[in-house]
Coordinates of C-alpha atoms and ligand atoms in Angstrom, one line a residue:
M732 CA -33.9 -48.8 -83.3
L733 CA -34.0 -44.7 -84.5
D734 CA -34.0 -44.7 -88.6
M735 CA -31.8 -42.2 -90.1
L736 CA -35.2 -39.8 -90.4
T737 CA -35.0 -38.9 -86.4
P738 CA -31.6 -37.0 -85.4
S739 CA -29.6 -38.3 -83.7
L740 CA -25.8 -39.1 -82.3
A741 CA -25.5 -40.5 -85.4
T742 CA -27.1 -37.5 -87.1
L743 CA -25.2 -34.3 -86.5
P744 CA -23.3 -32.9 -88.7
P745 CA -19.4 -33.3 -89.6
V746 CA -17.7 -30.5 -87.3
E747 CA -15.5 -27.7 -87.4
S748 CA -13.0 -28.1 -85.3
D749 CA -10.6 -24.8 -84.2
S750 CA -7.9 -23.9 -85.8
L751 CA -5.8 -23.4 -83.4
L752 CA -6.5 -27.4 -82.2
A753 CA -6.6 -29.0 -85.9
L754 CA -2.9 -27.0 -86.2
I755 CA -1.9 -28.7 -82.8
A756 CA -2.5 -32.5 -84.7
L757 CA -1.4 -31.1 -88.2
C758 CA 2.5 -30.1 -87.0
N759 CA 2.7 -33.4 -83.9
A760 CA 2.1 -36.1 -87.1
D761 CA 5.1 -34.5 -89.0
P762 CA 7.1 -36.3 -88.9
R763 CA 10.3 -34.6 -89.0
P764 CA 12.6 -33.6 -87.2
E765 CA 13.4 -29.7 -88.4
K766 CA 9.9 -28.7 -87.6
I767 CA 8.8 -25.5 -86.1
D768 CA 5.6 -25.2 -84.3
V769 CA 4.7 -21.3 -84.6
G770 CA 0.9 -22.4 -84.2
V771 CA -0.1 -22.3 -81.4
G772 CA 0.6 -19.1 -78.1
V773 CA 2.9 -21.2 -75.6
Y774 CA 6.1 -18.8 -74.8
R775 CA 9.1 -21.6 -75.4
D776 CA 12.4 -20.2 -74.7
G777 CA 16.7 -19.3 -77.3
A778 CA 16.9 -23.8 -76.8
G779 CA 12.7 -24.3 -78.2
T780 CA 11.4 -25.8 -75.2
T781 CA 8.6 -23.9 -72.8
P782 CA 10.0 -24.5 -69.1
I783 CA 8.3 -23.9 -66.0
L784 CA 9.1 -21.2 -64.1
R785 CA 11.1 -20.9 -61.4
A786 CA 9.3 -18.7 -58.7
V787 CA 6.1 -22.6 -60.0
K788 CA 8.7 -24.5 -59.3
A789 CA 9.3 -23.6 -56.4
A790 CA 5.9 -22.4 -55.8
E791 CA 4.7 -26.7 -56.8
K792 CA 7.4 -27.9 -53.7
L793 CA 6.3 -25.8 -51.5
L794 CA 2.8 -26.8 -51.7
W795 CA 3.5 -30.1 -51.9
E796 CA 4.3 -29.8 -48.7
R797 CA 2.2 -28.1 -47.1
Q798 CA -1.2 -28.6 -48.6
E799 CA -2.8 -30.9 -46.1
S800 CA -5.9 -31.3 -48.1
K801 CA -7.9 -31.7 -51.4
G802 CA -11.1 -30.8 -50.0
Y803 CA -13.4 -29.4 -52.1
L804 CA -12.6 -25.4 -52.3
G805 CA -16.3 -24.3 -53.5
G806 CA -17.5 -22.0 -56.7
R807 CA -14.7 -19.5 -56.8
G808 CA -11.9 -21.5 -56.2
D809 CA -9.0 -19.9 -54.0
V810 CA -10.5 -16.6 -52.9
E811 CA -6.9 -15.5 -51.6
F812 CA -5.4 -16.3 -55.2
A813 CA -8.7 -14.2 -57.1
K814 CA -7.6 -11.5 -54.1
L815 CA -3.9 -11.5 -54.6
L816 CA -4.9 -11.0 -58.2
R817 CA -6.9 -7.7 -58.4
P818 CA -3.4 -5.2 -57.6
I819 CA -2.4 -6.6 -60.7
V820 CA -5.2 -6.4 -62.7
L821 CA -7.5 -3.9 -61.5
G822 CA -4.5 -2.0 -60.3
R823 CA -5.6 2.2 -59.0
H824 CA -8.6 -0.8 -58.9
A825 CA -8.3 -3.0 -56.4
D826 CA -10.0 -1.9 -53.3
D827 CA -13.2 -0.4 -55.7
E828 CA -16.3 -3.3 -53.6
R829 CA -17.7 -2.9 -56.9
I830 CA -15.3 -5.4 -58.0
D831 CA -15.6 -8.9 -57.7
G832 CA -13.4 -11.4 -58.8
V833 CA -13.6 -15.2 -59.1
Q834 CA -11.4 -18.1 -60.1
T835 CA -12.0 -19.6 -63.6
P836 CA -10.8 -22.8 -65.7
G837 CA -8.0 -20.2 -67.6
G838 CA -9.2 -16.9 -70.0
C839 CA -11.8 -19.2 -71.0
G840 CA -14.1 -20.0 -68.9
A841 CA -13.3 -16.9 -68.1
L842 CA -15.0 -15.6 -71.0
R843 CA -17.6 -17.9 -71.1
L844 CA -19.2 -17.4 -67.7
A845 CA -18.5 -13.1 -69.2
F846 CA -21.2 -14.2 -72.3
Q847 CA -22.6 -16.1 -70.2
V848 CA -23.8 -13.7 -68.1
L849 CA -23.5 -10.9 -70.0
K850 CA -26.7 -13.3 -72.2
L851 CA -28.8 -13.3 -69.4
A852 CA -28.7 -10.0 -69.1
N853 CA -29.7 -8.4 -72.0
P854 CA -30.2 -11.4 -74.7
Y855 CA -31.0 -9.0 -76.7
A856 CA -27.3 -7.4 -76.6
R857 CA -25.3 -8.2 -79.4
V858 CA -21.1 -8.5 -79.6
L859 CA -19.2 -6.0 -81.0
M860 CA -15.6 -8.2 -82.3
G861 CA -13.2 -6.2 -83.8
T862 CA -11.5 -8.8 -86.6
P863 CA -9.0 -10.4 -86.8
T864 CA -10.0 -11.8 -83.4
W865 CA -8.5 -15.1 -81.6
P866 CA -11.1 -17.9 -83.7
N867 CA -12.6 -18.9 -80.5
H868 CA -13.9 -15.8 -80.3
P869 CA -17.1 -15.7 -81.9
P870 CA -18.2 -19.0 -81.0
M871 CA -17.8 -18.9 -77.0
A872 CA -20.2 -16.2 -77.5
E873 CA -22.5 -18.1 -79.8
G874 CA -22.7 -21.0 -78.3
T875 CA -24.8 -18.6 -75.4
G876 CA -27.2 -17.2 -78.2
L877 CA -25.1 -13.1 -77.9
E878 CA -25.8 -12.4 -81.4
V879 CA -21.8 -11.3 -83.2
V880 CA -21.3 -8.3 -84.8
R881 CA -18.0 -8.1 -86.4
Y882 CA -16.7 -4.7 -87.4
P883 CA -12.7 -5.0 -89.4
F884 CA -9.3 -3.7 -86.9
Y885 CA -6.7 -4.2 -88.2
D886 CA -6.0 -3.5 -92.5
A887 CA -3.5 -6.5 -93.2
E888 CA -2.2 -5.4 -96.1
R889 CA -0.6 -1.5 -94.7
R890 CA -0.3 -3.9 -91.2
V891 CA -2.3 -0.6 -89.4
I892 CA -5.5 -0.6 -87.4
R893 CA -9.0 0.2 -88.4
F894 CA -9.3 2.5 -86.1
D895 CA -11.6 4.8 -87.9
A896 CA -14.0 1.9 -88.6
M897 CA -13.2 0.0 -84.6
L898 CA -14.7 3.5 -84.0
D899 CA -17.3 3.4 -86.2
A900 CA -18.8 0.1 -85.6
L901 CA -18.7 1.2 -82.0
Q902 CA -21.0 4.1 -82.2
A903 CA -22.9 2.1 -83.8
G904 CA -23.4 -0.1 -81.4
R905 CA -26.8 -0.1 -79.5
P906 CA -26.9 0.5 -74.8
G907 CA -26.3 -2.7 -73.8
D908 CA -25.0 -4.1 -76.5
V909 CA -20.8 -5.8 -75.5
A910 CA -17.5 -4.0 -77.0
L911 CA -15.4 -6.8 -76.3
L912 CA -11.9 -5.4 -76.6
H913 CA -8.2 -6.9 -76.6
G914 CA -6.8 -5.4 -73.3
C915 CA -3.5 -5.9 -75.4
C916 CA -1.2 -8.4 -77.4
H917 CA -3.7 -8.0 -79.4
N918 CA -4.6 -12.3 -80.8
P919 CA -3.9 -12.7 -84.0
T920 CA -2.2 -9.0 -85.4
G921 CA -0.4 -8.1 -81.9
A922 CA -1.3 -4.7 -82.8
D923 CA -2.3 -2.7 -79.9
L924 CA -4.5 0.0 -79.4
D925 CA -2.0 3.4 -78.4
P926 CA -3.5 5.2 -74.9
Q927 CA -4.8 7.9 -77.0
Q928 CA -6.3 5.2 -78.8
W929 CA -7.6 3.7 -75.4
Q930 CA -9.2 7.3 -74.5
A931 CA -11.5 7.4 -77.6
V932 CA -12.4 4.1 -77.5
T933 CA -13.0 5.0 -74.6
R934 CA -15.0 7.6 -74.4
V935 CA -17.2 6.2 -76.9
V936 CA -17.6 2.7 -74.9
V937 CA -19.2 5.5 -72.2
E938 CA -21.3 7.5 -75.2
R939 CA -23.4 4.7 -77.1
G940 CA -23.8 3.1 -72.8
L941 CA -21.8 0.1 -74.2
I942 CA -20.2 -2.9 -72.5
P943 CA -16.7 -3.4 -72.0
L944 CA -16.0 -6.4 -72.2
V945 CA -11.7 -7.5 -71.8
D946 CA -9.7 -10.0 -73.1
L947 CA -6.5 -9.8 -70.9
A948 CA -5.3 -12.4 -71.3
Y949 CA -1.1 -12.1 -71.7
Q950 CA -1.0 -9.1 -69.0
G951 CA 3.4 -8.1 -69.0
L952 CA 3.8 -10.1 -72.2
G953 CA 3.6 -7.0 -74.6
R954 CA 4.9 -3.3 -72.6
G955 CA 5.3 -4.2 -68.6
L956 CA 2.5 -5.5 -66.9
D957 CA 0.8 -1.8 -65.9
E958 CA 1.3 -0.8 -68.9
D959 CA -0.8 -3.6 -70.4
G960 CA -3.3 -3.4 -67.5
E961 CA -3.7 -0.1 -68.4
G962 CA -6.7 -0.3 -71.0
A963 CA -8.5 -1.9 -68.9
W964 CA -8.4 0.2 -66.2
G965 CA -9.5 4.0 -67.6
L966 CA -12.4 1.8 -68.1
L967 CA -12.6 1.2 -65.4
D968 CA -12.4 4.8 -64.1
V969 CA -15.9 6.2 -66.4
C970 CA -17.5 3.1 -66.8
D971 CA -20.5 1.3 -64.5
E972 CA -20.1 -2.1 -65.7
V973 CA -17.2 -3.8 -66.9
L974 CA -15.7 -7.4 -67.4
I975 CA -12.5 -8.5 -67.5
A976 CA -11.8 -12.7 -67.8
Q977 CA -7.4 -12.9 -67.3
S978 CA -5.8 -15.7 -67.8
C979 CA -2.2 -16.2 -66.3
D980 CA -2.1 -19.1 -68.5
K981 CA 0.6 -17.7 -70.3
N982 CA 2.6 -15.1 -67.5
F983 CA 2.8 -17.2 -65.0
G984 CA 3.6 -20.1 -68.2
V985 CA 0.9 -22.9 -66.6
Y986 CA -0.3 -23.5 -69.4
R987 CA -2.3 -27.2 -69.1
D988 CA -2.9 -25.7 -65.7
R989 CA -6.2 -23.8 -67.3
V990 CA -5.8 -20.6 -64.3
G991 CA -7.8 -18.3 -65.3
A992 CA -10.2 -15.4 -62.6
L993 CA -12.9 -13.6 -64.1
F994 CA -13.3 -9.8 -62.6
V995 CA -16.8 -8.7 -63.3
K996 CA -17.8 -4.5 -61.9
T997 CA -21.5 -3.9 -62.0
S998 CA -22.3 0.0 -60.5
A999 CA -23.2 -1.1 -56.8
K1000 CA -21.9 -4.1 -55.0
D1001 CA -25.3 -5.0 -53.5
S1002 CA -25.4 -5.1 -58.0
T1003 CA -22.3 -6.8 -58.5
A1004 CA -22.4 -9.7 -55.2
N1005 CA -26.1 -10.2 -57.4
A1006 CA -24.3 -10.0 -60.5
M1007 CA -22.0 -13.2 -59.3
A1008 CA -24.4 -15.2 -57.7
H1009 CA -25.4 -15.8 -61.3
V1010 CA -21.3 -15.9 -62.3
L1011 CA -21.0 -19.3 -59.3
Q1012 CA -24.5 -20.6 -60.4
M1013 CA -23.5 -20.9 -64.3
A1014 CA -19.9 -22.0 -63.0
R1015 CA -21.4 -24.6 -61.5
E1016 CA -23.5 -26.0 -63.9
M1017 CA -20.5 -26.6 -65.9
W1018 CA -17.9 -27.3 -63.7
S1019 CA -18.6 -27.0 -61.1
M1020 CA -15.6 -25.7 -59.5
P1021 CA -12.3 -25.1 -60.9
P1022 CA -9.6 -27.2 -60.7
D1023 CA -7.6 -26.2 -57.8
H1024 CA -3.0 -26.4 -58.3
G1025 CA -2.1 -23.6 -61.1
G1026 CA -4.5 -21.5 -58.9
A1027 CA -2.8 -22.4 -55.9
V1028 CA 0.5 -22.1 -57.7
V1029 CA 0.1 -18.4 -58.7
R1030 CA -1.2 -17.3 -54.3
T1031 CA 1.5 -19.2 -53.0
V1032 CA 3.7 -17.4 -56.0
L1033 CA 2.2 -13.7 -55.3
Q1034 CA 1.9 -14.7 -51.1
D1035 CA 5.5 -14.9 -51.0
E1036 CA 7.6 -11.6 -51.7
A1037 CA 10.6 -13.1 -53.3
L1038 CA 8.1 -15.4 -55.3
T1039 CA 7.0 -12.8 -56.7
A1040 CA 10.0 -10.7 -57.2
D1041 CA 11.3 -13.6 -58.9
W1042 CA 8.4 -13.8 -61.2
K1043 CA 8.1 -10.9 -62.6
V1044 CA 11.7 -11.0 -63.3
E1045 CA 11.0 -14.5 -65.3
L1046 CA 8.3 -12.1 -66.9
D1047 CA 10.2 -9.1 -68.0
A1048 CA 12.6 -11.8 -69.7
M1049 CA 9.8 -13.8 -71.7
R1050 CA 9.3 -10.2 -72.5
A1051 CA 12.8 -9.3 -73.5
R1052 CA 12.6 -12.2 -75.5
L1053 CA 9.1 -11.5 -77.3
N1054 CA 10.8 -8.2 -78.3
G1055 CA 14.3 -9.3 -78.8
V1056 CA 12.7 -11.6 -81.5
R1057 CA 11.2 -9.8 -83.3
A1058 CA 13.4 -7.3 -83.3
Q1059 CA 15.4 -10.0 -85.1
I1060 CA 13.2 -10.9 -87.8
A1061 CA 11.6 -7.6 -88.2
R1062 CA 15.7 -6.3 -89.7
A1063 CA 15.7 -9.0 -91.6
D1064 CA 13.6 -7.3 -94.5
P1065 CA 12.0 -3.9 -94.6
R1066 CA 7.8 -5.6 -95.5
L1067 CA 8.8 -6.9 -91.8
A1068 CA 9.6 -3.9 -90.0
Y1069 CA 5.9 -3.4 -89.3
I1070 CA 7.0 -6.5 -86.9
A1071 CA 9.2 -4.4 -83.9
G1072 CA 6.1 -2.7 -83.6
Q1073 CA 3.5 -4.9 -82.5
Y1074 CA 3.0 -6.8 -79.3
G1075 CA 2.7 -9.7 -77.6
M1076 CA 2.6 -13.2 -78.4
F1077 CA 1.4 -12.8 -82.2
S1078 CA 1.4 -11.1 -85.7
M1079 CA 0.3 -11.3 -89.1
L1080 CA 2.9 -12.6 -92.2
P1081 CA 2.2 -10.9 -95.3
L1082 CA 1.3 -14.3 -96.2
N1083 CA -1.5 -15.5 -98.3
F1084 CA -3.1 -19.4 -97.4
D1085 CA -0.9 -20.8 -99.8
Q1086 CA 2.6 -19.4 -99.2
V1087 CA 1.6 -20.8 -95.3
K1088 CA 0.9 -24.6 -96.4
S1089 CA 3.9 -24.6 -98.4
L1090 CA 5.9 -23.4 -95.6
R1091 CA 4.6 -26.8 -93.6
T1092 CA 4.7 -28.6 -97.0
K1093 CA 7.9 -27.5 -97.8
S1094 CA 9.7 -26.2 -94.7
A1095 CA 8.1 -28.0 -91.5
I1096 CA 7.1 -24.4 -90.5
Y1097 CA 3.9 -24.4 -89.2
M1098 CA 1.3 -21.0 -88.1
A1099 CA -2.3 -20.8 -88.7
D1100 CA -4.0 -20.7 -91.6
S1101 CA -4.5 -16.7 -92.0
G1102 CA -0.4 -17.0 -91.8
R1103 CA -0.5 -15.6 -87.8
F1104 CA 3.0 -16.9 -86.5
N1105 CA 4.9 -17.1 -82.2
V1106 CA 7.0 -14.5 -82.2
V1107 CA 8.2 -17.0 -79.9
G1108 CA 7.5 -20.3 -81.3
M1109 CA 11.9 -21.1 -82.4
S1110 CA 14.2 -21.6 -80.5
D1111 CA 17.6 -19.4 -81.6
E1112 CA 19.6 -21.5 -83.1
A1113 CA 16.3 -22.6 -85.9
L1114 CA 15.8 -18.7 -86.3
P1115 CA 17.9 -17.9 -89.7
R1116 CA 16.2 -20.4 -90.9
F1117 CA 12.3 -19.5 -90.5
I1118 CA 13.3 -15.4 -91.6
A1119 CA 15.1 -17.0 -94.7
A1120 CA 11.9 -20.2 -95.2
V1121 CA 9.2 -17.1 -94.8
V1122 CA 11.3 -14.4 -97.0
E1123 CA 11.4 -18.0 -99.7
A1124 CA 8.1 -17.7 -99.3
M1125 CA 6.7 -13.8 -100.2
D1126 CA 9.4 -14.0 -102.6
G1127 CA 7.8 -16.8 -104.4
Ligands
LMR340 C1 -3.2 -19.6 -78.7 O1 -4.5 -17.6 -79.7 O2 -2.7 -19.9 -79.7 C2 -3.8 -19.2 -77.6 O3 -5.0 -19.0 -76.9 C3 -4.4 -20.3 -77.1 C4 -5.9 -21.6 -77.4 O4 -6.3 -21.7 -77.3 O5 -5.4 -21.2 -78.9

């Protein structure tokens, strides 16, 4: 019999659960039919639904017809999937043999593996992380034992990147420290580096001998597939070591299938092979092999020219809707004008936590505590009500 002084499951402290997951539960529990969920980052069309992309549906049909076995694929998952992603994720570096990629369960799986292999390579490395950032970044890095050093990334009053502070923080990095960078569609602010800023960041990364880890979870939903990859590609141009944690969950709309990949570059093909052997061993310890279905679907799309073309049309349409809704919100009030100049699924509204909470209770509008909202979380029909409620909250 365990007493309360012996550490056990019963003596665990209460958990501080991920704020975004808690928000999903809160919204689900609200019975009001008019509720608006602009919390978690899931694309919704004008009708307010998250449809399965045509290209994905067609690929699933093909897969159902053609797949003959559910036998294990091995730790790398679908090898062809990672290969076909290369031109998209790596662009002009697609043929670089010093870069290897492996399928992971979503972008989360890729990030976790990245942090873990970085910790193994250099236990003293610190992760330089701009704030605010995606709430899961710090615990994932810290969960591997890496120290996180936060710096201010965004000026929430002026709605701009605190670029000087960012450069100063990277300048203060020690050789071997990890620079965690959002490849595009910054989560939660929507404030993306412009090409000149990417160049300046890349210069400091090289000068200070930092290792960039790029979170590329929203490629294609910002400025375009290539434009959104350019920051990472510029790093690959000049850095010996780069890690890219990629996700197809958003740009293929396969959220629950958990589809991602980790790409690792080192200075030589042999050292990349060795690093990747460690990555695969770590994956083996955590999930053994990635789930297949979503990766196989993406692979099937990318193997087929017509389906790939259709996917790109659908991706363009998602991006157009994002930018269209941004423009509509920006036009509604001068205080929201900045939203038109930001990218991706999120921006932060000029609301404090009390205003965010009152939107929940009064108007059944659910956004993150920080005021981050999913730009395409609501239907076209709900958009005017959303804007009116936000403006009222700002005034109140
Ligand atoms: C988000 O930030 O809403 C998405 O990345 C979904 C998630 O897993 O948090």
